[in-house]
Short mmCIF file of C-alpha atoms in Angstrom, two decimals:
data_model
loop_
_atom_site.label_atom_id
_atom_site.label_comp_id
_atom_site.label_asym_id
_atom_site.label_seq_id
_atom_site.Cartn_x
_atom_site.Cartn_y
_atom_site.Cartn_z
CA MET A 69 -28.08 -24.68 1.68
CA SER A 70 -25.07 -26.46 2.92
CA ARG A 71 -21.67 -24.89 2.37
CA THR A 72 -18.01 -26.10 3.11
CA ARG A 73 -15.39 -23.41 4.09
CA ALA A 74 -13.94 -23.73 0.75
CA ASP A 75 -17.39 -22.90 -0.94
CA LEU A 76 -17.97 -20.01 1.56
CA LEU A 77 -14.48 -18.45 0.80
CA ALA A 78 -14.76 -18.83 -2.86
CA SER A 79 -18.12 -17.00 -2.86
CA TYR A 80 -16.63 -14.32 -0.86
CA ARG A 81 -13.67 -14.12 -3.00
CA SER A 82 -15.84 -13.49 -5.88
CA TYR A 83 -17.78 -10.77 -4.02
CA LEU A 84 -14.59 -8.99 -3.22
CA ALA A 85 -12.95 -9.15 -6.46
CA LEU A 86 -15.84 -8.65 -8.89
CA GLN A 87 -18.41 -6.60 -6.89
CA ARG A 88 -15.88 -4.62 -4.74
CA ASP A 89 -13.34 -4.45 -7.16
CA LEU A 90 -10.60 -4.79 -4.53
CA SER A 91 -6.81 -5.44 -5.49
CA GLN A 92 -5.60 -9.04 -5.32
CA HIS A 93 -3.38 -8.18 -2.14
CA THR A 94 -6.53 -6.84 -0.46
CA VAL A 95 -8.79 -9.78 -1.42
CA ARG A 96 -5.94 -12.25 -0.23
CA ALA A 97 -5.72 -10.24 3.19
CA TYR A 98 -9.41 -10.41 3.78
CA LEU A 99 -9.66 -14.10 3.03
CA VAL A 100 -6.76 -14.75 5.41
CA ASP A 101 -8.66 -12.82 8.18
CA ILE A 102 -11.81 -14.75 7.71
CA SER A 103 -10.06 -18.14 7.60
CA ASP A 104 -8.42 -17.28 10.91
CA LEU A 105 -11.83 -16.29 12.34
CA LEU A 106 -13.32 -19.68 11.08
CA SER A 107 -10.46 -21.53 12.54
CA PHE A 108 -10.81 -19.81 15.94
CA LEU A 109 -14.42 -20.70 15.96
CA GLY A 110 -13.58 -24.35 14.87
CA VAL A 111 -15.91 -23.88 11.77
CA GLY A 112 -15.47 -25.95 8.71
CA GLU A 113 -12.20 -27.64 9.65
CA GLY A 114 -13.03 -30.70 7.77
CA ASP A 115 -13.20 -30.76 3.77
CA ALA A 116 -16.78 -31.73 3.76
CA GLU A 117 -18.03 -30.18 6.95
CA PRO A 118 -20.78 -27.64 6.44
CA VAL A 119 -20.08 -24.16 7.95
CA ASP A 120 -23.86 -23.13 7.86
CA PRO A 121 -24.96 -24.62 11.36
CA ALA A 122 -22.02 -23.24 13.20
CA LEU A 123 -22.31 -19.68 11.57
CA SER A 124 -26.11 -19.57 12.48
CA THR A 125 -25.27 -19.13 16.06
CA LEU A 126 -22.33 -16.55 15.58
CA ASP A 127 -22.75 -13.45 17.64
CA LEU A 128 -20.84 -10.30 18.64
CA ALA A 129 -19.55 -11.92 21.77
CA ASP A 130 -17.67 -14.48 19.52
CA LEU A 131 -16.20 -11.76 17.32
CA ARG A 132 -14.84 -9.85 20.48
CA ASP A 133 -13.39 -13.02 21.94
CA TRP A 134 -11.53 -13.58 18.71
CA LEU A 135 -9.95 -10.01 18.91
CA ALA A 136 -9.27 -10.32 22.39
CA ALA A 137 -7.32 -13.54 21.77
CA MET A 138 -5.31 -11.71 19.10
CA ALA A 139 -4.60 -8.82 21.52
CA ALA A 140 -3.52 -11.34 24.22
CA SER A 141 -1.03 -12.85 21.59
CA GLY A 142 0.57 -9.55 20.92
CA HIS A 143 -1.02 -8.30 17.77
CA SER A 144 -0.74 -4.53 17.23
CA ARG A 145 -3.67 -2.31 17.53
CA ALA A 146 -3.47 -1.44 13.92
CA THR A 147 -3.75 -5.22 13.00
CA LEU A 148 -6.75 -5.59 15.24
CA ALA A 149 -8.43 -2.38 13.78
CA ARG A 150 -7.70 -3.89 10.29
CA ARG A 151 -9.17 -7.26 11.17
CA SER A 152 -12.29 -5.59 12.72
CA ALA A 153 -12.87 -3.73 9.43
CA SER A 154 -12.37 -7.06 7.57
CA VAL A 155 -14.91 -8.91 9.62
CA ARG A 156 -17.48 -6.16 9.31
CA THR A 157 -17.21 -6.35 5.52
CA PHE A 158 -17.62 -10.16 5.71
CA SER A 159 -20.60 -9.91 8.05
CA SER A 160 -22.46 -7.53 5.92
CA TRP A 161 -21.81 -9.73 2.78
CA ALA A 162 -22.72 -12.86 4.77
CA PHE A 163 -25.95 -11.41 5.92
CA GLU A 164 -26.86 -10.30 2.38
CA ALA A 165 -25.96 -13.52 0.96
CA GLY A 166 -28.09 -15.52 3.50
CA VAL A 167 -25.08 -17.01 5.36
CA LEU A 168 -25.81 -15.10 8.55
CA SER A 169 -29.29 -14.35 9.92
CA SER A 170 -28.09 -10.93 11.08
CA ASP A 171 -25.20 -8.64 10.35
CA VAL A 172 -23.50 -9.52 13.64
CA ALA A 173 -20.27 -7.48 13.11
CA ALA A 174 -22.21 -4.16 12.47
CA ARG A 175 -21.57 -3.02 16.10
CA LEU A 176 -18.06 -4.31 16.32
CA ARG A 177 -15.97 -1.61 17.44
CA ALA A 178 -12.39 -1.31 16.23
CA PRO A 179 -9.72 -0.83 18.89
CA ARG A 180 -8.10 2.57 18.84
CA VAL A 181 -5.13 2.61 16.37
CA ASP A 182 -1.73 3.39 17.54
CA ASN A 183 -0.91 6.93 16.06
CA ARG A 184 2.94 6.62 16.35
CA LEU A 185 4.46 7.94 13.25
CA PRO A 186 6.29 5.68 10.70
CA GLY A 187 10.03 6.21 10.10
CA VAL A 188 11.10 8.58 7.69
CA LEU A 189 14.59 9.31 5.86
CA THR A 190 16.00 12.68 6.26
CA THR A 191 16.67 14.72 3.09
CA GLN A 192 20.35 13.90 3.36
CA GLN A 193 19.73 10.21 3.48
CA ALA A 194 17.19 10.43 0.60
CA SER A 195 19.81 12.16 -1.44
CA GLN A 196 22.51 9.47 -0.43
CA LEU A 197 20.01 6.75 -1.60
CA LEU A 198 19.35 8.37 -4.97
CA LYS A 199 22.93 9.16 -5.57
CA THR A 200 23.93 5.52 -4.75
CA ALA A 201 21.38 4.42 -7.29
CA ALA A 202 22.64 6.82 -9.89
CA ASP A 203 26.23 5.74 -9.37
CA LEU A 204 25.25 1.95 -9.82
CA ALA A 205 23.23 2.98 -13.07
CA SER A 206 26.22 4.82 -14.42
CA ASP A 207 27.94 1.45 -15.22
CA GLY A 208 25.16 0.96 -17.95
CA GLU A 209 23.65 -2.25 -16.68
CA VAL A 210 20.00 -2.39 -17.83
CA LEU A 211 18.49 -3.43 -14.46
CA ALA A 212 20.53 -0.74 -12.55
CA VAL A 213 19.07 1.81 -14.89
CA ARG A 214 15.62 0.56 -14.20
CA ASP A 215 16.35 0.48 -10.53
CA LEU A 216 17.06 4.12 -10.52
CA ALA A 217 13.97 4.96 -12.37
CA ILE A 218 11.97 3.00 -9.77
CA ILE A 219 13.64 4.73 -6.87
CA GLU A 220 13.48 8.04 -8.25
CA THR A 221 9.63 7.59 -9.19
CA LEU A 222 8.83 6.21 -5.81
CA TYR A 223 10.45 9.05 -3.99
CA ALA A 224 9.40 12.02 -6.50
CA THR A 225 5.76 10.94 -6.43
CA GLY A 226 5.05 9.21 -3.43
CA VAL A 227 2.97 6.51 -5.05
CA ARG A 228 2.24 3.15 -3.47
CA VAL A 229 3.92 -0.04 -4.52
CA SER A 230 0.56 -1.38 -6.18
CA GLU A 231 0.30 1.84 -7.99
CA LEU A 232 3.92 1.75 -9.33
CA VAL A 233 3.73 -1.81 -10.70
CA GLY A 234 0.36 -0.82 -12.30
CA LEU A 235 1.76 1.84 -14.28
CA ASP A 236 2.03 1.59 -18.13
CA VAL A 237 4.27 3.67 -20.47
CA THR A 238 1.27 5.61 -21.69
CA ASP A 239 0.66 6.86 -18.21
CA LEU A 240 3.49 9.15 -18.49
CA ASP A 241 3.28 12.52 -19.78
CA HIS A 242 6.75 13.68 -20.68
CA SER A 243 5.89 17.36 -21.62
CA GLN A 244 4.03 17.95 -18.35
CA ARG A 245 6.26 15.66 -16.25
CA THR A 246 3.10 13.99 -14.72
CA LEU A 247 1.99 10.50 -13.94
CA ARG A 248 -1.56 9.06 -14.33
CA VAL A 249 -2.01 6.82 -11.39
CA LEU A 250 -4.87 4.43 -10.56
CA GLY A 251 -5.08 4.38 -6.88
CA LYS A 252 -7.25 2.61 -4.27
CA GLY A 253 -10.85 2.08 -5.27
CA ARG A 254 -9.72 2.56 -8.80
CA LYS A 255 -9.61 6.41 -8.27
CA GLU A 256 -7.36 8.16 -10.86
CA ARG A 257 -5.11 10.97 -9.93
CA THR A 258 -2.36 12.98 -11.86
CA VAL A 259 0.97 13.18 -9.89
CA PRO A 260 3.86 15.53 -10.82
CA TYR A 261 7.37 14.57 -10.90
CA GLY A 262 10.70 16.43 -11.12
CA LEU A 263 13.49 16.70 -13.49
CA PRO A 264 15.90 14.06 -11.87
CA ALA A 265 12.95 11.58 -12.18
CA ALA A 266 12.02 12.48 -15.73
CA LYS A 267 15.79 11.88 -16.63
CA ALA A 268 15.84 8.66 -14.95
CA LEU A 269 12.62 7.64 -16.51
CA GLU A 270 13.67 8.65 -20.01
CA ALA A 271 16.95 6.71 -19.60
CA TRP A 272 14.89 3.51 -18.61
CA LEU A 273 12.64 3.78 -21.56
CA ARG A 274 15.64 4.03 -23.83
CA ARG A 275 16.87 0.64 -22.42
CA ARG A 276 13.48 -0.95 -21.70
CA GLY A 277 13.40 -2.82 -24.97
CA GLU A 278 16.52 -4.69 -24.09
CA ILE A 279 14.48 -6.74 -21.63
CA CYS A 280 11.18 -6.76 -23.56
CA ALA A 281 11.97 -6.69 -27.27
CA VAL A 282 8.45 -7.94 -28.13
CA ASP A 283 6.11 -6.12 -25.69
CA ALA A 284 4.56 -9.15 -23.80
CA ALA A 285 4.17 -7.02 -20.69
CA GLY A 286 1.08 -5.16 -22.14
CA GLY A 287 2.82 -1.70 -22.09
CA ALA A 288 3.95 -2.01 -18.42
CA LEU A 289 6.20 0.91 -17.56
CA PHE A 290 8.39 -1.11 -15.13
CA LEU A 291 9.56 -4.71 -16.13
CA GLY A 292 10.98 -7.73 -14.20
CA ALA A 293 14.11 -9.41 -15.36
CA ARG A 294 12.21 -11.81 -17.70
CA GLY A 295 10.41 -9.05 -19.38
CA ARG A 296 7.03 -8.99 -17.74
CA ARG A 297 5.42 -6.48 -15.62
CA ILE A 298 7.43 -6.19 -12.33
CA ASP A 299 5.63 -7.39 -9.19
CA PRO A 300 5.49 -5.81 -5.84
CA ARG A 301 8.01 -8.22 -4.15
CA ALA A 302 10.58 -7.34 -6.92
CA VAL A 303 10.02 -3.60 -6.18
CA ARG A 304 10.62 -4.23 -2.45
CA ASP A 305 13.80 -6.08 -3.35
CA VAL A 306 15.10 -3.05 -5.37
CA VAL A 307 14.58 -0.72 -2.42
CA HIS A 308 16.02 -3.01 0.21
CA ARG A 309 19.13 -3.59 -1.97
CA LEU A 310 19.72 0.04 -2.60
CA CYS A 311 19.18 1.08 0.96
CA ALA A 312 21.85 -1.47 2.04
CA ALA A 313 24.20 -0.11 -0.70
CA ALA A 314 23.56 3.43 0.41
CA GLN A 315 23.92 2.61 4.14
CA VAL A 316 20.58 4.47 4.97
CA PRO A 317 17.66 2.96 7.01
CA ASP A 318 15.69 0.48 5.22
CA LEU A 319 12.13 1.71 5.47
CA GLY A 320 10.91 -0.05 2.30
CA PRO A 321 8.88 1.52 -0.37
CA HIS A 322 6.32 2.71 2.15
CA GLY A 323 8.92 4.52 4.03
CA LEU A 324 9.79 6.35 0.74
CA ARG A 325 6.21 7.31 0.35
CA HIS A 326 6.12 8.71 3.81
CA SER A 327 9.54 10.45 3.30
CA ALA A 328 8.24 12.14 0.06
CA ALA A 329 5.13 13.33 1.79
CA THR A 330 7.16 14.64 4.85
CA HIS A 331 9.72 16.39 2.72
CA VAL A 332 7.00 18.11 0.50
CA LEU A 333 5.12 19.23 3.68
CA GLY A 334 8.36 20.49 5.14
CA GLY A 335 9.17 22.43 2.10
CA GLY A 336 5.87 24.41 2.55
CA ALA A 337 3.08 22.29 0.93
CA ASP A 338 -0.40 22.46 2.61
CA LEU A 339 -2.02 19.35 3.81
CA ARG A 340 -4.69 19.40 1.13
CA SER A 341 -1.89 19.37 -1.64
CA VAL A 342 -0.27 16.38 0.14
CA GLN A 343 -3.61 14.59 0.34
CA GLU A 344 -3.92 14.88 -3.31
CA LEU A 345 -0.48 13.70 -3.87
CA LEU A 346 -0.91 10.74 -1.88
CA GLY A 347 -4.38 9.79 -3.12
CA HIS A 348 -5.81 9.90 0.46
CA SER A 349 -9.76 9.98 0.50
CA SER A 350 -9.66 11.56 4.05
CA LEU A 351 -7.50 14.47 5.16
CA ALA A 352 -7.46 12.83 8.52
CA THR A 353 -5.29 9.87 7.05
CA THR A 354 -2.88 12.61 5.72
CA GLN A 355 -2.63 14.26 9.09
CA ARG A 356 -1.57 11.01 10.58
CA TYR A 357 0.59 10.03 7.79
CA THR A 358 2.72 13.15 7.63
CA HIS A 359 4.38 15.40 10.05
CA VAL A 360 6.23 18.69 10.10
CA SER A 361 9.82 18.49 10.57
CA ALA A 362 11.25 19.77 13.72
CA GLU A 363 13.43 22.27 11.74
CA ARG A 364 10.32 23.85 9.91
CA LEU A 365 8.32 23.80 13.18
CA ARG A 366 10.97 26.00 14.76
CA SER A 367 11.22 28.21 11.79
CA VAL A 368 7.41 28.76 11.85
CA TYR A 369 7.52 29.12 15.66
CA GLU A 370 10.07 31.80 15.50
CA GLN A 371 8.35 33.80 12.74
CA ALA A 372 4.84 33.64 14.23
CA PHE A 373 5.50 33.92 18.09
CA PRO A 374 6.53 37.25 19.54
CA ARG A 375 8.44 35.93 22.22
CA ALA A 376 10.49 33.33 20.23
#
């Protein structure tokens, strides 16, 4: 069978989206990775050029050369690790699909990932951010009311942006103050939220119809300015804008997720609870993702160590 690069990527896209049930964002990232690999190898550069002859000779050394070239150009170890995982997924699929004669990437080892912790807001900075959002919403402008609900929900629950934009109104349980969240791998979890977030969400729901009188958004909890389900870029814009207004570090939505987890852990929660809150499948991920504040570490040390 003779396949062009476009044919190959289209087949791989279908596999990722339909059989692996990955998000559009993840599918797009995987396709970019494989396109980059093919370009590095000089495979399928012409529209009608078949990729099969070149891929039939692909070996582990080629893949290591690709990673080495990226490392030399300054890519982070985290990026290299992600791309290693991406090409292993492709190699496994391509072997099963008859594109490769063997699973050449099965023994490709990911580089060690840098375990430096991401940035986190202090509790004072988080409070300032939420106060700024509340002050802006007090003017009554409907999008400012929505933005307050978004920022409160991100911080109160630690949900990912992809999870936030996928929320429907029916995912809210007002009486229990919980959210039903569909996370990575379509795993469902229930996440609690506090009274400030509850008030912000209720205020937004009272005004939501002003943007979407006829619900063309399919019951989406958060809407964009044109009445459709909000997209991840718009959520990031909300966070960037409010961080600038509050004059706090702009760590983006992921920074709010990390801040929420850190503050919950610093308040006494155990790692297993934080793992459940964040929707991590592995506790090791949570251990890397969260850290105990210096203040809490000092407090625990003074209580536990006889010579403190």
